[in-house]
PDB file of C-alpha atoms in Angstrom:
ATOM      1  CA  UNK A   1      -0.007  -0.061  -0.043  1.00 68.00           C
ATOM      2  CA  UNK A   2       2.778   2.415   0.873  1.00 81.00           C
ATOM      3  CA  UNK A   3       4.587   1.815  -2.368  1.00 85.00           C
ATOM      4  CA  UNK A   4       1.372   2.188  -4.460  1.00 87.00           C
ATOM      5  CA  UNK A   5       0.647   5.529  -2.586  1.00 88.00           C
ATOM      6  CA  UNK A   6       4.156   6.670  -3.418  1.00 90.00           C
ATOM      7  CA  UNK A   7       3.828   5.858  -7.102  1.00 93.00           C
ATOM      8  CA  UNK A   8       0.327   7.500  -7.361  1.00 94.00           C
ATOM      9  CA  UNK A   9       1.532  10.745  -5.600  1.00 95.00           C
ATOM     10  CA  UNK A  10       4.816  11.040  -7.532  1.00 95.00           C
ATOM     11  CA  UNK A  11       3.545  10.509 -10.959  1.00 95.00           C
ATOM     12  CA  UNK A  12       0.139  12.188 -10.155  1.00 95.00           C
ATOM     13  CA  UNK A  13       2.039  15.383  -8.943  1.00 95.00           C
ATOM     14  CA  UNK A  14       4.243  15.219 -11.867  1.00 96.00           C
ATOM     15  CA  UNK A  15       1.403  15.148 -14.322  1.00 95.00           C
ATOM     16  CA  UNK A  16       0.330  18.837 -13.856  1.00 95.00           C
ATOM     17  CA  UNK A  17       3.788  19.964 -14.564  1.00 95.00           C
ATOM     18  CA  UNK A  18       3.789  17.957 -17.865  1.00 94.00           C
ATOM     19  CA  UNK A  19       0.447  19.540 -18.850  1.00 94.00           C
ATOM     20  CA  UNK A  20       1.744  23.040 -17.853  1.00 94.00           C
ATOM     21  CA  UNK A  21       4.725  22.587 -20.015  1.00 92.00           C
ATOM     22  CA  UNK A  22       2.427  22.269 -23.104  1.00 91.00           C
ATOM     23  CA  UNK A  23       0.391  25.461 -22.477  1.00 93.00           C
ATOM     24  CA  UNK A  24       2.162  28.583 -23.961  1.00 93.00           C
ATOM     25  CA  UNK A  25       0.629  30.893 -21.318  1.00 94.00           C
ATOM     26  CA  UNK A  26       2.669  29.474 -18.494  1.00 94.00           C
ATOM     27  CA  UNK A  27       6.016  29.674 -20.250  1.00 93.00           C
ATOM     28  CA  UNK A  28       6.452  33.222 -18.943  1.00 94.00           C
ATOM     29  CA  UNK A  29       6.846  31.601 -15.541  1.00 95.00           C
ATOM     30  CA  UNK A  30       9.447  29.075 -16.846  1.00 95.00           C
ATOM     31  CA  UNK A  31      12.732  29.869 -15.013  1.00 94.00           C
ATOM     32  CA  UNK A  32      14.900  28.713 -17.945  1.00 91.00           C
ATOM     33  CA  UNK A  33      12.501  29.220 -20.635  1.00 84.00           C
ATOM     34  CA  UNK A  34      14.876  28.498 -23.417  1.00 83.00           C
ATOM     35  CA  UNK A  35      15.140  24.868 -22.209  1.00 86.00           C
ATOM     36  CA  UNK A  36      12.014  22.845 -22.398  1.00 87.00           C
ATOM     37  CA  UNK A  37      12.040  19.089 -22.005  1.00 89.00           C
ATOM     38  CA  UNK A  38      11.090  16.957 -24.900  1.00 89.00           C
ATOM     39  CA  UNK A  39       8.709  14.071 -24.770  1.00 90.00           C
ATOM     40  CA  UNK A  40      11.499  11.738 -25.297  1.00 92.00           C
ATOM     41  CA  UNK A  41      13.453  13.090 -22.493  1.00 92.00           C
ATOM     42  CA  UNK A  42      10.531  12.887 -20.156  1.00 93.00           C
ATOM     43  CA  UNK A  43       9.851   9.346 -21.190  1.00 93.00           C
ATOM     44  CA  UNK A  44      13.578   8.417 -20.638  1.00 93.00           C
ATOM     45  CA  UNK A  45      13.474  10.038 -17.284  1.00 95.00           C
ATOM     46  CA  UNK A  46      10.256   8.237 -16.371  1.00 94.00           C
ATOM     47  CA  UNK A  47      11.727   4.777 -17.179  1.00 93.00           C
ATOM     48  CA  UNK A  48      14.818   5.311 -14.961  1.00 92.00           C
ATOM     49  CA  UNK A  49      12.549   6.679 -12.121  1.00 94.00           C
ATOM     50  CA  UNK A  50      10.330   3.476 -12.309  1.00 93.00           C
ATOM     51  CA  UNK A  51      13.461   1.350 -12.382  1.00 92.00           C
ATOM     52  CA  UNK A  52      14.861   2.876  -9.170  1.00 91.00           C
ATOM     53  CA  UNK A  53      11.471   2.901  -7.353  1.00 91.00           C
ATOM     54  CA  UNK A  54      11.070  -0.790  -7.960  1.00 90.00           C
ATOM     55  CA  UNK A  55      14.664  -1.803  -7.195  1.00 89.00           C
ATOM     56  CA  UNK A  56      15.563   0.713  -4.371  1.00 87.00           C
ATOM     57  CA  UNK A  57      12.496   2.341  -2.930  1.00 84.00           C
ATOM     58  CA  UNK A  58      10.501  -0.906  -2.306  1.00 84.00           C
ATOM     59  CA  UNK A  59      13.160  -2.332   0.191  1.00 83.00           C
ATOM     60  CA  UNK A  60      13.321   0.987   1.907  1.00 80.00           C
ATOM     61  CA  UNK A  61       9.521   1.194   2.275  1.00 79.00           C
ATOM     62  CA  UNK A  62       9.440  -2.505   3.500  1.00 80.00           C
ATOM     63  CA  UNK A  63      12.074  -1.726   6.213  1.00 80.00           C
ATOM     64  CA  UNK A  64      10.588   1.523   7.165  1.00 77.00           C
ATOM     65  CA  UNK A  65       7.314   0.193   8.588  1.00 73.00           C
ATOM     66  CA  UNK A  66       8.806  -2.573  10.738  1.00 80.00           C
ATOM     67  CA  UNK A  67      11.430  -0.089  12.092  1.00 79.00           C
ATOM     68  CA  UNK A  68       8.767   2.375  13.099  1.00 77.00           C
ATOM     69  CA  UNK A  69       6.531  -0.221  14.493  1.00 78.00           C
ATOM     70  CA  UNK A  70       9.404  -1.497  16.605  1.00 82.00           C
ATOM     71  CA  UNK A  71       9.653   2.049  18.146  1.00 82.00           C
ATOM     72  CA  UNK A  72       6.046   2.382  18.690  1.00 83.00           C
ATOM     73  CA  UNK A  73       4.440   3.600  15.544  1.00 85.00           C
ATOM     74  CA  UNK A  74       0.693   4.009  16.164  1.00 85.00           C
ATOM     75  CA  UNK A  75      -1.771   2.539  13.682  1.00 84.00           C
ATOM     76  CA  UNK A  76      -5.116   2.768  15.425  1.00 85.00           C
ATOM     77  CA  UNK A  77      -7.494   5.245  16.944  1.00 87.00           C
ATOM     78  CA  UNK A  78      -7.490   7.777  18.279  1.00 89.00           C
ATOM     79  CA  UNK A  79      -5.911   9.730  15.389  1.00 92.00           C
ATOM     80  CA  UNK A  80      -3.528  12.569  16.138  1.00 94.00           C
ATOM     81  CA  UNK A  81      -4.828  16.065  16.080  1.00 96.00           C
ATOM     82  CA  UNK A  82      -4.165  18.337  13.115  1.00 96.00           C
ATOM     83  CA  UNK A  83      -1.883  20.451  15.236  1.00 97.00           C
ATOM     84  CA  UNK A  84       0.151  17.460  16.481  1.00 96.00           C
ATOM     85  CA  UNK A  85       0.606  16.302  12.871  1.00 97.00           C
ATOM     86  CA  UNK A  86       1.511  19.811  11.591  1.00 97.00           C
ATOM     87  CA  UNK A  87       4.123  20.266  14.411  1.00 97.00           C
ATOM     88  CA  UNK A  88       5.688  16.801  13.780  1.00 97.00           C
ATOM     89  CA  UNK A  89       5.736  17.297  10.023  1.00 98.00           C
ATOM     90  CA  UNK A  90       7.299  20.755  10.333  1.00 97.00           C
ATOM     91  CA  UNK A  91       9.960  19.107  12.534  1.00 97.00           C
ATOM     92  CA  UNK A  92      10.549  16.423   9.916  1.00 98.00           C
ATOM     93  CA  UNK A  93      11.087  19.066   7.256  1.00 98.00           C
ATOM     94  CA  UNK A  94      13.652  20.785   9.394  1.00 98.00           C
ATOM     95  CA  UNK A  95      15.354  17.582  10.238  1.00 97.00           C
ATOM     96  CA  UNK A  96      15.327  16.302   6.550  1.00 98.00           C
ATOM     97  CA  UNK A  97      16.645  19.605   5.234  1.00 98.00           C
ATOM     98  CA  UNK A  98      19.696  19.468   7.498  1.00 97.00           C
ATOM     99  CA  UNK A  99      20.600  16.006   6.519  1.00 97.00           C
ATOM    100  CA  UNK A 100      19.872  16.603   2.901  1.00 98.00           C
ATOM    101  CA  UNK A 101      22.235  19.548   2.845  1.00 98.00           C
ATOM    102  CA  UNK A 102      25.203  17.851   4.034  1.00 98.00           C
ATOM    103  CA  UNK A 103      24.743  14.755   2.079  1.00 97.00           C
ATOM    104  CA  UNK A 104      23.865  16.734  -1.035  1.00 97.00           C
ATOM    105  CA  UNK A 105      26.972  18.879  -0.566  1.00 97.00           C
ATOM    106  CA  UNK A 106      29.160  15.697  -0.152  1.00 97.00           C
ATOM    107  CA  UNK A 107      27.750  14.410  -3.439  1.00 97.00           C
ATOM    108  CA  UNK A 108      29.379  17.442  -5.128  1.00 96.00           C
ATOM    109  CA  UNK A 109      32.845  16.302  -4.119  1.00 95.00           C
ATOM    110  CA  UNK A 110      34.654  15.150  -7.145  1.00 93.00           C
ATOM    111  CA  UNK A 111      34.755  11.351  -7.137  1.00 95.00           C
ATOM    112  CA  UNK A 112      31.234  11.148  -5.551  1.00 96.00           C
ATOM    113  CA  UNK A 113      29.800  13.602  -8.216  1.00 96.00           C
ATOM    114  CA  UNK A 114      31.361  11.820 -11.082  1.00 95.00           C
ATOM    115  CA  UNK A 115      30.286   8.256 -10.010  1.00 95.00           C
ATOM    116  CA  UNK A 116      27.016   9.047  -8.329  1.00 95.00           C
ATOM    117  CA  UNK A 117      25.443  12.368  -8.519  1.00 96.00           C
ATOM    118  CA  UNK A 118      26.221  13.337 -12.137  1.00 95.00           C
ATOM    119  CA  UNK A 119      23.226  11.312 -13.270  1.00 94.00           C
ATOM    120  CA  UNK A 120      20.870  13.575 -11.537  1.00 95.00           C
ATOM    121  CA  UNK A 121      22.477  16.621 -13.154  1.00 95.00           C
ATOM    122  CA  UNK A 122      21.872  15.375 -16.646  1.00 92.00           C
ATOM    123  CA  UNK A 123      19.082  18.013 -16.899  1.00 91.00           C
ATOM    124  CA  UNK A 124      20.488  21.410 -16.264  1.00 91.00           C
ATOM    125  CA  UNK A 125      16.926  22.679 -16.585  1.00 91.00           C
ATOM    126  CA  UNK A 126      14.963  20.357 -14.247  1.00 93.00           C
ATOM    127  CA  UNK A 127      11.317  19.302 -14.612  1.00 95.00           C
ATOM    128  CA  UNK A 128       8.855  17.626 -12.182  1.00 94.00           C
ATOM    129  CA  UNK A 129       9.517  14.022 -13.249  1.00 94.00           C
ATOM    130  CA  UNK A 130      13.353  14.498 -12.683  1.00 95.00           C
ATOM    131  CA  UNK A 131      12.967  14.947  -8.919  1.00 96.00           C
ATOM    132  CA  UNK A 132      13.980  11.325  -8.329  1.00 95.00           C
ATOM    133  CA  UNK A 133      15.957  10.878 -11.567  1.00 95.00           C
ATOM    134  CA  UNK A 134      19.136   9.772  -9.915  1.00 95.00           C
ATOM    135  CA  UNK A 135      21.512   6.786  -9.484  1.00 93.00           C
ATOM    136  CA  UNK A 136      20.177   4.109  -7.113  1.00 91.00           C
ATOM    137  CA  UNK A 137      23.073   4.888  -4.534  1.00 93.00           C
ATOM    138  CA  UNK A 138      21.910   8.511  -4.506  1.00 95.00           C
ATOM    139  CA  UNK A 139      18.289   7.455  -3.952  1.00 92.00           C
ATOM    140  CA  UNK A 140      19.374   5.358  -0.973  1.00 91.00           C
ATOM    141  CA  UNK A 141      21.667   8.098   0.475  1.00 93.00           C
ATOM    142  CA  UNK A 142      19.213  10.953   0.119  1.00 94.00           C
ATOM    143  CA  UNK A 143      16.387   8.875   1.258  1.00 91.00           C
ATOM    144  CA  UNK A 144      17.928   8.488   4.681  1.00 92.00           C
ATOM    145  CA  UNK A 145      17.003  11.934   5.914  1.00 95.00           C
ATOM    146  CA  UNK A 146      13.450  11.490   4.650  1.00 93.00           C
ATOM    147  CA  UNK A 147      12.597   8.172   6.258  1.00 90.00           C
ATOM    148  CA  UNK A 148      15.314   8.596   9.050  1.00 91.00           C
ATOM    149  CA  UNK A 149      13.610  11.712  10.439  1.00 94.00           C
ATOM    150  CA  UNK A 150      10.336  10.227  11.381  1.00 92.00           C
ATOM    151  CA  UNK A 151      12.097   6.990  12.556  1.00 90.00           C
ATOM    152  CA  UNK A 152      14.410   9.115  14.947  1.00 92.00           C
ATOM    153  CA  UNK A 153      11.445  11.007  16.164  1.00 93.00           C
ATOM    154  CA  UNK A 154       9.501   7.816  16.841  1.00 90.00           C
ATOM    155  CA  UNK A 155      12.496   6.216  18.596  1.00 90.00           C
ATOM    156  CA  UNK A 156      13.029   9.181  20.883  1.00 91.00           C
ATOM    157  CA  UNK A 157       9.374  10.035  21.798  1.00 91.00           C
ATOM    158  CA  UNK A 158       7.364   6.896  20.888  1.00 87.00           C
ATOM    159  CA  UNK A 159       4.753   9.256  19.574  1.00 90.00           C
ATOM    160  CA  UNK A 160       4.180   8.838  15.888  1.00 92.00           C
ATOM    161  CA  UNK A 161       0.993   7.790  13.921  1.00 93.00           C
ATOM    162  CA  UNK A 162       1.055   6.129  10.610  1.00 91.00           C
ATOM    163  CA  UNK A 163      -1.278   8.901   9.449  1.00 93.00           C
ATOM    164  CA  UNK A 164       1.311  11.456  10.109  1.00 95.00           C
ATOM    165  CA  UNK A 165       3.965   9.403   8.434  1.00 92.00           C
ATOM    166  CA  UNK A 166       1.866   9.088   5.188  1.00 92.00           C
ATOM    167  CA  UNK A 167       1.086  12.832   5.182  1.00 96.00           C
ATOM    168  CA  UNK A 168       4.839  13.554   5.660  1.00 96.00           C
ATOM    169  CA  UNK A 169       5.827  11.359   2.776  1.00 94.00           C
ATOM    170  CA  UNK A 170       3.183  12.913   0.441  1.00 95.00           C
ATOM    171  CA  UNK A 171       4.226  16.483   1.308  1.00 97.00           C
ATOM    172  CA  UNK A 172       7.971  15.667   0.927  1.00 97.00           C
ATOM    173  CA  UNK A 173       7.244  14.227  -2.518  1.00 96.00           C
ATOM    174  CA  UNK A 174       5.275  17.497  -3.253  1.00 96.00           C
ATOM    175  CA  UNK A 175       8.191  19.488  -2.201  1.00 97.00           C
ATOM    176  CA  UNK A 176      10.795  17.640  -4.170  1.00 97.00           C
ATOM    177  CA  UNK A 177       8.622  17.547  -7.463  1.00 97.00           C
ATOM    178  CA  UNK A 178       7.718  21.289  -7.144  1.00 96.00           C
ATOM    179  CA  UNK A 179      11.414  22.190  -6.520  1.00 96.00           C
ATOM    180  CA  UNK A 180      12.282  20.451  -9.770  1.00 96.00           C
ATOM    181  CA  UNK A 181       9.236  21.874 -11.719  1.00 95.00           C
ATOM    182  CA  UNK A 182      11.251  24.658 -13.416  1.00 95.00           C
ATOM    183  CA  UNK A 183       8.482  27.136 -12.873  1.00 96.00           C
ATOM    184  CA  UNK A 184       8.269  30.115 -10.495  1.00 96.00           C
ATOM    185  CA  UNK A 185       4.845  31.697 -10.021  1.00 95.00           C
ATOM    186  CA  UNK A 186       3.977  34.839  -8.135  1.00 94.00           C
ATOM    187  CA  UNK A 187       2.021  32.645  -5.786  1.00 93.00           C
ATOM    188  CA  UNK A 188       4.898  30.182  -5.213  1.00 94.00           C
ATOM    189  CA  UNK A 189       5.412  29.505  -1.564  1.00 94.00           C
ATOM    190  CA  UNK A 190       8.828  31.212  -1.284  1.00 94.00           C
ATOM    191  CA  UNK A 191       7.208  34.483  -2.144  1.00 92.00           C
ATOM    192  CA  UNK A 192       4.999  34.016   0.901  1.00 92.00           C
ATOM    193  CA  UNK A 193       7.436  32.240   3.216  1.00 94.00           C
ATOM    194  CA  UNK A 194      10.962  33.640   2.151  1.00 94.00           C
ATOM    195  CA  UNK A 195      13.118  30.979   3.914  1.00 96.00           C
ATOM    196  CA  UNK A 196      11.417  28.328   1.648  1.00 97.00           C
ATOM    197  CA  UNK A 197      13.720  27.227  -1.113  1.00 95.00           C
ATOM    198  CA  UNK A 198      11.328  26.514  -4.032  1.00 94.00           C
ATOM    199  CA  UNK A 199      11.893  25.959  -7.677  1.00 95.00           C
ATOM    200  CA  UNK A 200      13.840  29.205  -8.274  1.00 93.00           C
ATOM    201  CA  UNK A 201      16.329  28.195  -5.698  1.00 95.00           C
ATOM    202  CA  UNK A 202      16.858  24.649  -6.899  1.00 95.00           C
ATOM    203  CA  UNK A 203      16.826  25.645 -10.598  1.00 94.00           C
ATOM    204  CA  UNK A 204      19.994  27.730 -10.065  1.00 94.00           C
ATOM    205  CA  UNK A 205      21.594  24.717  -8.539  1.00 94.00           C
ATOM    206  CA  UNK A 206      20.943  22.639 -11.655  1.00 94.00           C
ATOM    207  CA  UNK A 207      21.945  25.468 -13.874  1.00 91.00           C
ATOM    208  CA  UNK A 208      25.195  26.361 -12.074  1.00 88.00           C
ATOM    209  CA  UNK A 209      26.041  22.752 -10.877  1.00 88.00           C
ATOM    210  CA  UNK A 210      27.093  24.177  -7.453  1.00 86.00           C
ATOM    211  CA  UNK A 211      25.598  25.726  -4.418  1.00 92.00           C
ATOM    212  CA  UNK A 212      21.968  25.827  -3.137  1.00 95.00           C
ATOM    213  CA  UNK A 213      22.252  22.289  -1.653  1.00 97.00           C
ATOM    214  CA  UNK A 214      19.444  22.455   0.694  1.00 96.00           C
ATOM    215  CA  UNK A 215      15.977  20.730   0.033  1.00 96.00           C
ATOM    216  CA  UNK A 216      13.289  22.760   1.688  1.00 97.00           C
ATOM    217  CA  UNK A 217      14.873  25.864   3.416  1.00 97.00           C
ATOM    218  CA  UNK A 218      17.459  28.422   2.570  1.00 96.00           C
ATOM    219  CA  UNK A 219      19.219  28.839   5.865  1.00 96.00           C
ATOM    220  CA  UNK A 220      21.932  26.226   5.541  1.00 97.00           C
ATOM    221  CA  UNK A 221      23.221  27.628   2.425  1.00 96.00           C
ATOM    222  CA  UNK A 222      22.921  30.988   3.926  1.00 94.00           C
ATOM    223  CA  UNK A 223      24.835  29.967   7.028  1.00 95.00           C
ATOM    224  CA  UNK A 224      27.522  28.020   5.139  1.00 95.00           C
ATOM    225  CA  UNK A 225      27.889  30.568   2.415  1.00 92.00           C
ATOM    226  CA  UNK A 226      27.017  28.113  -0.343  1.00 94.00           C
ATOM    227  CA  UNK A 227      24.273  30.229  -2.064  1.00 93.00           C
ATOM    228  CA  UNK A 228      24.414  30.190  -5.854  1.00 88.00           C
ATOM    229  CA  UNK A 229      23.392  32.720  -8.345  1.00 78.00           C
ATOM    230  CA  UNK A 230      24.256  36.307  -9.291  1.00 76.00           C
ATOM    231  CA  UNK A 231      23.035  38.019  -6.108  1.00 78.00           C
ATOM    232  CA  UNK A 232      25.065  35.558  -3.820  1.00 76.00           C
ATOM    233  CA  UNK A 233      28.183  36.058  -6.016  1.00 76.00           C
ATOM    234  CA  UNK A 234      27.763  39.941  -5.870  1.00 77.00           C
ATOM    235  CA  UNK A 235      27.449  39.762  -2.000  1.00 75.00           C
ATOM    236  CA  UNK A 236      30.710  37.514  -1.810  1.00 72.00           C
ATOM    237  CA  UNK A 237      32.594  40.017  -4.026  1.00 73.00           C
ATOM    238  CA  UNK A 238      31.404  42.935  -1.805  1.00 71.00           C
ATOM    239  CA  UNK A 239      32.487  41.112   1.420  1.00 72.00           C
ATOM    240  CA  UNK A 240      35.851  40.370  -0.158  1.00 72.00           C
ATOM    241  CA  UNK A 241      36.411  43.951  -1.178  1.00 68.00           C
ATOM    242  CA  UNK A 242      35.506  45.214   2.255  1.00 72.00           C
ATOM    243  CA  UNK A 243      37.837  42.746   3.845  1.00 69.00           C
ATOM    244  CA  UNK A 244      40.604  43.903   1.403  1.00 64.00           C
ATOM    245  CA  UNK A 245      39.862  47.583   2.141  1.00 64.00           C
ATOM    246  CA  UNK A 246      40.264  47.000   5.985  1.00 63.00           C
ATOM    247  CA  UNK A 247      43.553  45.184   5.442  1.00 60.00           C
ATOM    248  CA  UNK A 248      44.927  48.129   3.378  1.00 57.00           C
ATOM    249  CA  UNK A 249      43.825  50.618   6.144  1.00 59.00           C
TER     250      UNK A 249
END
């Protein structure tokens, strides 16, 4: 059931972006509007995604449930309140983002990039289906913070319901697919919630092949000075010039 839900959500959420890509009106919101994925590229992408889902994600999902149940995953009534679910899921987003940042940044180290992460960067202008277009090793590595966050929470607190876990997985898939959509709308979440990463943040990462390593939030890249893009480069130059000026004085 969990795997079926994952597939329905993943491809179901990717479908609107495929449709949007065929409607000329929305192209003004395309971040890299000179690069549109062809039908062949999307089909090639979908085939590899399906392969990794059946060979890598099924075992992860099968292991996830027993581990959570071992630590006290709730499956019955009463169901958790919406507030409890919202607070726990918010915590999972923060935890996952931290783990994702450091693992993703590590994957950009020479040998790891060449042998593992390069597959994901085949598309310099990402699209929704490409969210999980990656080598099996990368899928396993970056899947650790996603499934590890609720497992850790459950192990520490013993307070996690399967309903919350399903909601978390659905929202995490939505976040990953939307971040790879390649579209930035006026109503996109980062325009309302500035610390949210969003498609414009991650699109720059694919275009420049470096920086913007976080998944959901912008603060790790801000703190670690790994932001990508013209504005970030300008700020770095200004800081260097200011330091050089102080040394001269």
